[in-house]
PDB file of C-alpha atoms in Angstrom:
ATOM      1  CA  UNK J   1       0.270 -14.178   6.022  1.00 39.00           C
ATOM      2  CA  UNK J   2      -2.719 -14.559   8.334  1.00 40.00           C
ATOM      3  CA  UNK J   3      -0.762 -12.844  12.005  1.00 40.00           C
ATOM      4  CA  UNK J   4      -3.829 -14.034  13.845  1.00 40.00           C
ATOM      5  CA  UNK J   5      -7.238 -14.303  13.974  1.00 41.00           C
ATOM      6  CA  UNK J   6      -9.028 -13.737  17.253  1.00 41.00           C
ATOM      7  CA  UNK J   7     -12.311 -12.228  16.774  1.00 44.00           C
ATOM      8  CA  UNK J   8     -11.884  -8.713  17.981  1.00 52.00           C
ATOM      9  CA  UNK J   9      -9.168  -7.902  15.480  1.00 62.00           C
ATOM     10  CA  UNK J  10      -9.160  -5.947  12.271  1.00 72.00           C
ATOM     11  CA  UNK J  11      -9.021  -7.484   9.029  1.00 86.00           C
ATOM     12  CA  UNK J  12      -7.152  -6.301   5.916  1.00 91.00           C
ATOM     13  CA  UNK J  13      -4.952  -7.585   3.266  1.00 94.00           C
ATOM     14  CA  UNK J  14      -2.016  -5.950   1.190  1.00 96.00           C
ATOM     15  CA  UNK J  15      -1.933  -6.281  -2.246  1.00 97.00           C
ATOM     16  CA  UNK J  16       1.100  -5.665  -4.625  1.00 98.00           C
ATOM     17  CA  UNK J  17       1.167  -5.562  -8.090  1.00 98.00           C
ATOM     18  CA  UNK J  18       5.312  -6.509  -9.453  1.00 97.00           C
ATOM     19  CA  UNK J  19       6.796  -6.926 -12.291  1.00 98.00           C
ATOM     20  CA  UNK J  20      10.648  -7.464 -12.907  1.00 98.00           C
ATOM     21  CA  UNK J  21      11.619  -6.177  -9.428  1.00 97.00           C
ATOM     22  CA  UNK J  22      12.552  -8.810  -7.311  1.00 98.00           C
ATOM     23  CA  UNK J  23      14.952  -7.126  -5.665  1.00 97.00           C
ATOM     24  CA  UNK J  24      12.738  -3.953  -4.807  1.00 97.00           C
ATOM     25  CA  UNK J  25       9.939  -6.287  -4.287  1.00 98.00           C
ATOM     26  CA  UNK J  26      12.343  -8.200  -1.550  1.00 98.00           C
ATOM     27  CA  UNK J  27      12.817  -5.073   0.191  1.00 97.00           C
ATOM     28  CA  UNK J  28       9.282  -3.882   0.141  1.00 97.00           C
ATOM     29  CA  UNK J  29       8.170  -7.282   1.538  1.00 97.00           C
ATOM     30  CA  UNK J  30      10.447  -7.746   4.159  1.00 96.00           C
ATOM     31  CA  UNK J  31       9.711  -3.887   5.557  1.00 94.00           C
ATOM     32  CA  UNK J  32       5.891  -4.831   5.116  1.00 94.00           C
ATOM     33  CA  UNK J  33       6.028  -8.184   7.289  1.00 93.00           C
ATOM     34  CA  UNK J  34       8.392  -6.287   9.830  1.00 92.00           C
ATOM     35  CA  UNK J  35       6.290  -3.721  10.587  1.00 89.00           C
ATOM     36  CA  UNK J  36       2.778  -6.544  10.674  1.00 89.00           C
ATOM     37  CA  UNK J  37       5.205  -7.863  13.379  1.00 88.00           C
ATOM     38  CA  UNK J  38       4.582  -4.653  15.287  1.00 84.00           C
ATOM     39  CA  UNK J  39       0.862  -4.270  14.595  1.00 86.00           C
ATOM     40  CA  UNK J  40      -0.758  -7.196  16.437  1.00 86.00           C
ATOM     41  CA  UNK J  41      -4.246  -6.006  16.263  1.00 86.00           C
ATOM     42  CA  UNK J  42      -4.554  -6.041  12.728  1.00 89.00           C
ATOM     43  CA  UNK J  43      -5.391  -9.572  10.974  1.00 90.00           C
ATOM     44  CA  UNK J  44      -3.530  -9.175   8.074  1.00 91.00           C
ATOM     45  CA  UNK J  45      -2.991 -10.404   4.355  1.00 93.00           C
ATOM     46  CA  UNK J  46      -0.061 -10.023   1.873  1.00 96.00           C
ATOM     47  CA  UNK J  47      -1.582 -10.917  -1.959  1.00 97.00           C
ATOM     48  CA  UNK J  48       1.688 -10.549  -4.437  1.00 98.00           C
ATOM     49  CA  UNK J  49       0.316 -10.658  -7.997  1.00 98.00           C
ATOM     50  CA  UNK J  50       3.110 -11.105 -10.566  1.00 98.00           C
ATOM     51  CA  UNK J  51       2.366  -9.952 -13.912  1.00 98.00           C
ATOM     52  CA  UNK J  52       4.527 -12.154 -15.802  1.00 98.00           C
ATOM     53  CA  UNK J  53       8.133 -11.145 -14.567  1.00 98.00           C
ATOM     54  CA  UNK J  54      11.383 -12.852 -16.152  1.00 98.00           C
ATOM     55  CA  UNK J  55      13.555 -11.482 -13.170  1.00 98.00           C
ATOM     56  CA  UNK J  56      12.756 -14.455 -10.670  1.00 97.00           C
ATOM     57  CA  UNK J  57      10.628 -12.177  -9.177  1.00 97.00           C
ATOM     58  CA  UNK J  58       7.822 -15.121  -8.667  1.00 97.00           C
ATOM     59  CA  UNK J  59      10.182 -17.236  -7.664  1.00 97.00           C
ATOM     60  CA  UNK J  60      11.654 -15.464  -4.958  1.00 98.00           C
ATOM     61  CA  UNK J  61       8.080 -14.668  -3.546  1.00 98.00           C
ATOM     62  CA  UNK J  62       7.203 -18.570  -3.117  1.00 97.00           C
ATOM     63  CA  UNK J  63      10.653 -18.948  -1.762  1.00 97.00           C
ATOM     64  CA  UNK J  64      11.468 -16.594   0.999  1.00 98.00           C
ATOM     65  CA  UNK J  65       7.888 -15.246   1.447  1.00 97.00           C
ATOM     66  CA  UNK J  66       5.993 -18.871   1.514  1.00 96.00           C
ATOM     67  CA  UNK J  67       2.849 -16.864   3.948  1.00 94.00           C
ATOM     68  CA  UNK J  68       2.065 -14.922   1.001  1.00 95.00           C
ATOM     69  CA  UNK J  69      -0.530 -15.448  -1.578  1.00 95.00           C
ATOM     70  CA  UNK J  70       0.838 -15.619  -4.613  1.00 98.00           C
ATOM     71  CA  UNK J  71      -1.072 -15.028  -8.066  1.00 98.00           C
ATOM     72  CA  UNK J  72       1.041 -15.501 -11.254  1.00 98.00           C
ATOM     73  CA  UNK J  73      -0.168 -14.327 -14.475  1.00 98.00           C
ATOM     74  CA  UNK J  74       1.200 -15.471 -17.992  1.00 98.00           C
ATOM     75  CA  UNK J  75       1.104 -12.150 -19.046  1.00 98.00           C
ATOM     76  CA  UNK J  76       1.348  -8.601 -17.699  1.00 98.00           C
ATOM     77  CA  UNK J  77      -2.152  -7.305 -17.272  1.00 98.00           C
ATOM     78  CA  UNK J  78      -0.648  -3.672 -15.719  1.00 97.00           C
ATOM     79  CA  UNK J  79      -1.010  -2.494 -12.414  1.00 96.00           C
ATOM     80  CA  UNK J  80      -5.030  -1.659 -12.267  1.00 96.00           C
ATOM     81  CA  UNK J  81      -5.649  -4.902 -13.813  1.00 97.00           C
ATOM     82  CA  UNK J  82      -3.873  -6.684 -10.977  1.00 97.00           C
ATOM     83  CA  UNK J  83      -4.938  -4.942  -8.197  1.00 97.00           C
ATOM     84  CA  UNK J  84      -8.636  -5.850  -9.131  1.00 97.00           C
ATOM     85  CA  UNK J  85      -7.075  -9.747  -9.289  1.00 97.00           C
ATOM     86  CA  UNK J  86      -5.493  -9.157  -5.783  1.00 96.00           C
ATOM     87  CA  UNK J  87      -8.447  -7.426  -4.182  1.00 96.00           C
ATOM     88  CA  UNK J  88     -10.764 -10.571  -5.770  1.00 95.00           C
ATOM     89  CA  UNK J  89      -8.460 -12.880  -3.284  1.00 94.00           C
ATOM     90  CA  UNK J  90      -9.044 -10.873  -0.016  1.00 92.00           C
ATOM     91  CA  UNK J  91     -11.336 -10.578   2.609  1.00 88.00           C
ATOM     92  CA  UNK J  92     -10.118  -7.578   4.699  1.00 82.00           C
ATOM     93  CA  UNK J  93     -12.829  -4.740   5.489  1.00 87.00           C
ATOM     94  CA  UNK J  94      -9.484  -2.485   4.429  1.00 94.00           C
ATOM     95  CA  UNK J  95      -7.121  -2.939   1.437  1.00 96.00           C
ATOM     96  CA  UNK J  96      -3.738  -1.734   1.144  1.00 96.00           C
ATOM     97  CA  UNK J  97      -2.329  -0.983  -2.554  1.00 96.00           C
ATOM     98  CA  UNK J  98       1.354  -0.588  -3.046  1.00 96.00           C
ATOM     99  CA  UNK J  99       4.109  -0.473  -5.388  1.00 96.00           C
ATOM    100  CA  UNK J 100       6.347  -2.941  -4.894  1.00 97.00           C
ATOM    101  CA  UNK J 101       9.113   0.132  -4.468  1.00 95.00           C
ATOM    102  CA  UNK J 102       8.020   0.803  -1.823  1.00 94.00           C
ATOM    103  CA  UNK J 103       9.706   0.376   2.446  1.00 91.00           C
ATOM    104  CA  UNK J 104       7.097   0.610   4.828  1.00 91.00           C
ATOM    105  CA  UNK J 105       7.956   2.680   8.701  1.00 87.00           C
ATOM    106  CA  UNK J 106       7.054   0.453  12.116  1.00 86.00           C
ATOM    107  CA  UNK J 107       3.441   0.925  12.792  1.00 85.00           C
ATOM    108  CA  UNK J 108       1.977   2.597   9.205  1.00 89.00           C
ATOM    109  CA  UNK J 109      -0.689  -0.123   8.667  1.00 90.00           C
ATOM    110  CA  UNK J 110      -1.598   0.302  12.298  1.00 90.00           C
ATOM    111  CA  UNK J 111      -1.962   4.383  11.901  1.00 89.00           C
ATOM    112  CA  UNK J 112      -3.374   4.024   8.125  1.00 91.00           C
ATOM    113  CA  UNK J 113      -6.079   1.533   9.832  1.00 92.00           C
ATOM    114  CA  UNK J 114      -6.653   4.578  12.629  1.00 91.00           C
ATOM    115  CA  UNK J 115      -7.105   6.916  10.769  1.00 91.00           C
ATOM    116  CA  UNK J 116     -10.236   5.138   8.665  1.00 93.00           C
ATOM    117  CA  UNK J 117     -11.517   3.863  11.676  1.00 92.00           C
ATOM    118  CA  UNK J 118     -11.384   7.833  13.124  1.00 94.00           C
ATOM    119  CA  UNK J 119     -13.051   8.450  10.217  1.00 94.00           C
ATOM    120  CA  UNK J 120     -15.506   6.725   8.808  1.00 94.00           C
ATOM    121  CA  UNK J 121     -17.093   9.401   6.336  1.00 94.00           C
ATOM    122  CA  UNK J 122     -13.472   8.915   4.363  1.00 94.00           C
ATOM    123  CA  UNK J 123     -12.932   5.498   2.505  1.00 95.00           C
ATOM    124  CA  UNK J 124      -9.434   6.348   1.354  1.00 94.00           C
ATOM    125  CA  UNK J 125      -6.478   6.810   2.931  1.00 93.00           C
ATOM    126  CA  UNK J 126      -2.743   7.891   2.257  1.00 89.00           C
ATOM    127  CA  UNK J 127       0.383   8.079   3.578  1.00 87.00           C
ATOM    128  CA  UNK J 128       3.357  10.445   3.996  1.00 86.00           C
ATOM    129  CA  UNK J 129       6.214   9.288   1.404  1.00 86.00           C
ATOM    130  CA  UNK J 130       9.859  10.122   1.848  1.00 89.00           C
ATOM    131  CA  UNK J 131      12.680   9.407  -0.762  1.00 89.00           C
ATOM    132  CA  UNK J 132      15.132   7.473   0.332  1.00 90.00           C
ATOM    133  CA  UNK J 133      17.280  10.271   2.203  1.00 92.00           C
ATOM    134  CA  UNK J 134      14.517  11.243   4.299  1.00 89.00           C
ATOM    135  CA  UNK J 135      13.299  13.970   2.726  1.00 89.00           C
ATOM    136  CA  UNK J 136       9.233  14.304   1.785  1.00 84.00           C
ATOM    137  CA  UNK J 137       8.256  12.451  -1.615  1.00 86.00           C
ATOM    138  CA  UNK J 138       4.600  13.181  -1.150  1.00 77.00           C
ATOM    139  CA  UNK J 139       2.633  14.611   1.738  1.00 64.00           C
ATOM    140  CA  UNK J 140      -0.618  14.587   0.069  1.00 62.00           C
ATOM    141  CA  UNK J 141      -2.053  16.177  -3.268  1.00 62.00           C
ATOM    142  CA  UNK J 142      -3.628  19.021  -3.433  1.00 58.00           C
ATOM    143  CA  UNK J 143      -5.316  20.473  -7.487  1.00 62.00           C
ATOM    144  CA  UNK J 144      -4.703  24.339  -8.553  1.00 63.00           C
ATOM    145  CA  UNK J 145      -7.682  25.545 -10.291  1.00 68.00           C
ATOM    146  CA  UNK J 146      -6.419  24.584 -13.518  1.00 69.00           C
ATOM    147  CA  UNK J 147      -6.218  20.565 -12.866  1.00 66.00           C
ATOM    148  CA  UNK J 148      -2.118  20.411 -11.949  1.00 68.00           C
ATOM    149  CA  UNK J 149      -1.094  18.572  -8.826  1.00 69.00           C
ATOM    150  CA  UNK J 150       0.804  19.896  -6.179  1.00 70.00           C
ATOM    151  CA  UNK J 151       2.881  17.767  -3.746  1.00 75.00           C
ATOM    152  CA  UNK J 152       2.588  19.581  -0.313  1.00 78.00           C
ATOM    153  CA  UNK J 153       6.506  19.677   1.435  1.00 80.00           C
ATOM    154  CA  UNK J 154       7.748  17.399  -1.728  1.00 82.00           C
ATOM    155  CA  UNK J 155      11.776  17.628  -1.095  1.00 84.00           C
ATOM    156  CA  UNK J 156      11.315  19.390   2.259  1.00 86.00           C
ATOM    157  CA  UNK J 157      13.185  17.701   5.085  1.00 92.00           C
ATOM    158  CA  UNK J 158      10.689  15.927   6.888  1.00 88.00           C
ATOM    159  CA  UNK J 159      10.081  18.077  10.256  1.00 91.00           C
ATOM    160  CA  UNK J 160       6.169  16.564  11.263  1.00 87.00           C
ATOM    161  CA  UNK J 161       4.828  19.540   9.008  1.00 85.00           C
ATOM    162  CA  UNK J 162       1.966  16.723   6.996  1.00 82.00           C
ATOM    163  CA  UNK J 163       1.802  14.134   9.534  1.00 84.00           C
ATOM    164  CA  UNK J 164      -2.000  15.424  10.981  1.00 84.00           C
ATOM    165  CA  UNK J 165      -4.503  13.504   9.511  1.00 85.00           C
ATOM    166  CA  UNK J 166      -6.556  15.695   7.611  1.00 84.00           C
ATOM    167  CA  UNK J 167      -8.605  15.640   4.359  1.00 84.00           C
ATOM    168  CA  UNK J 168      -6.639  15.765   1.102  1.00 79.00           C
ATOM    169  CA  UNK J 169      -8.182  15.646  -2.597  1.00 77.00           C
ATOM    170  CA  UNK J 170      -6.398  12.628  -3.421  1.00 79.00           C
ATOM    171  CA  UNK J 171      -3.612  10.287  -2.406  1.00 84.00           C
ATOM    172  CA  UNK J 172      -0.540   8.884  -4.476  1.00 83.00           C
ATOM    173  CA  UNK J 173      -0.674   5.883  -6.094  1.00 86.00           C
ATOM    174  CA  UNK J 174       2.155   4.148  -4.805  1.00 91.00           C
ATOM    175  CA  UNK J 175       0.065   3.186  -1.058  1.00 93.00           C
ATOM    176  CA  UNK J 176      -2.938   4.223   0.065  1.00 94.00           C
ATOM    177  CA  UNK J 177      -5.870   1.621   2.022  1.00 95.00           C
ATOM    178  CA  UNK J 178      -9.795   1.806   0.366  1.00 96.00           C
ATOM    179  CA  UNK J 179     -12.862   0.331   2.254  1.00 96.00           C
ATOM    180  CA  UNK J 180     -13.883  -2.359  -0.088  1.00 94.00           C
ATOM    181  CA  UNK J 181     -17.340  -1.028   0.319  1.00 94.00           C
ATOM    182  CA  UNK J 182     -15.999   1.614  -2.108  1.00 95.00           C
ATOM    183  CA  UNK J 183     -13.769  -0.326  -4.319  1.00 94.00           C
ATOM    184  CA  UNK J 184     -17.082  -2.391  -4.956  1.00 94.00           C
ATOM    185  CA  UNK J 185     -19.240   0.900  -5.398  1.00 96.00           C
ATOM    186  CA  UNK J 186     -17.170   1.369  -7.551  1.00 94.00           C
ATOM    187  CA  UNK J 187     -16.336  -1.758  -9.378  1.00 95.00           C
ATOM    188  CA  UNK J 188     -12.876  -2.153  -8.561  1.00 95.00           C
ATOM    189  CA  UNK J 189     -10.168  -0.080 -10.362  1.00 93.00           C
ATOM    190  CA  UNK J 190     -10.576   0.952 -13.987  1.00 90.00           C
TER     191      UNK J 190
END
């Protein structure tokens, strides 16, 4: 889905990796273009590469989501694999990553965009994740001396307490946006 295109907007694209979730992928799509509908300034992309599902997940994509850029594979490459094949189909200065698990909030591409453009020193950026009853998932990682992760506020009921934007030592896997000047620094994901 292209939602505009003047010249003063902000590119990026999405890009999710699914395999055998078509409903979860359904859910996750249908959050995603909801909340693009409340982020006019952004000139975004949605790249869905399936790796080979037998669920109809494909299917459903071209169907109900016909704005999205599709990318079928005959086999299931995994989920690094496929992001690199997604990112290889966009142009945005930003790219998104997500599961396909995942329901976006109103506004987070607009506030994940923010806070890189606040920023420009950081090329990555995460997001606050809640579980499905509200409570914190992850509010950004933090690593004890001897390598562990720790999930700041995971299962506390979300009260604002990780919502500043702040620097973290990394960000969960499930969504986070990378400047593709990094992504190709780095030669995409390994």
């Amino acid at each position: 889905m292209t939602a505009g295109g003047a010249a003063n907007r902000s590119s990026l694209a999405v890009v999710v990796v699914s395999y055998n979730v078509a409903d979860l992928l359904r859910a996750c799509l249908t959050a995603t273009f909801a909340s693009l509908a409340d982020s006019p300034e952004l000139d975004a992309t949605v790249h869905v590469v399936d790796n080979a599902s037998a669920d109809g997940s494909a299917e459903m994509v071209a169907r109900e989501f016909p704005q999205i850029r599709l990318i079928q594979n005959a086999v299931n490459v995994g989920v690094a694999a496929g992001w690199n094949q997604g990112v290889r189909e966009t142009r945005g200065e930003l790219v998104v990553v997500m599961n396909p698990d995942v329901e976006v909030h109103p506004n987070w591409l607009t506030r994940i965009h923010a806070a890189l453009e606040a920023h420009p020193q950081a090329d990555v950026a995460g997001i606050k994740l809640l579980f499905p009853n509200g409570r914190i998932q992850h509010g950004g990682l933090l690593f004890h001396p001897n390598a562990q992760s720790f999930h700041r506020a995971a299962h506390e009921e979300d009260r604002g307490q990780v919502d500043a934007v702040e620097p973290i030592t990394a960000v969960t896997g499930a969504v986070f946006a990378v400047r593709r000047s990094a992504l190709e620094a780095l030669g995409g994901f390994d």
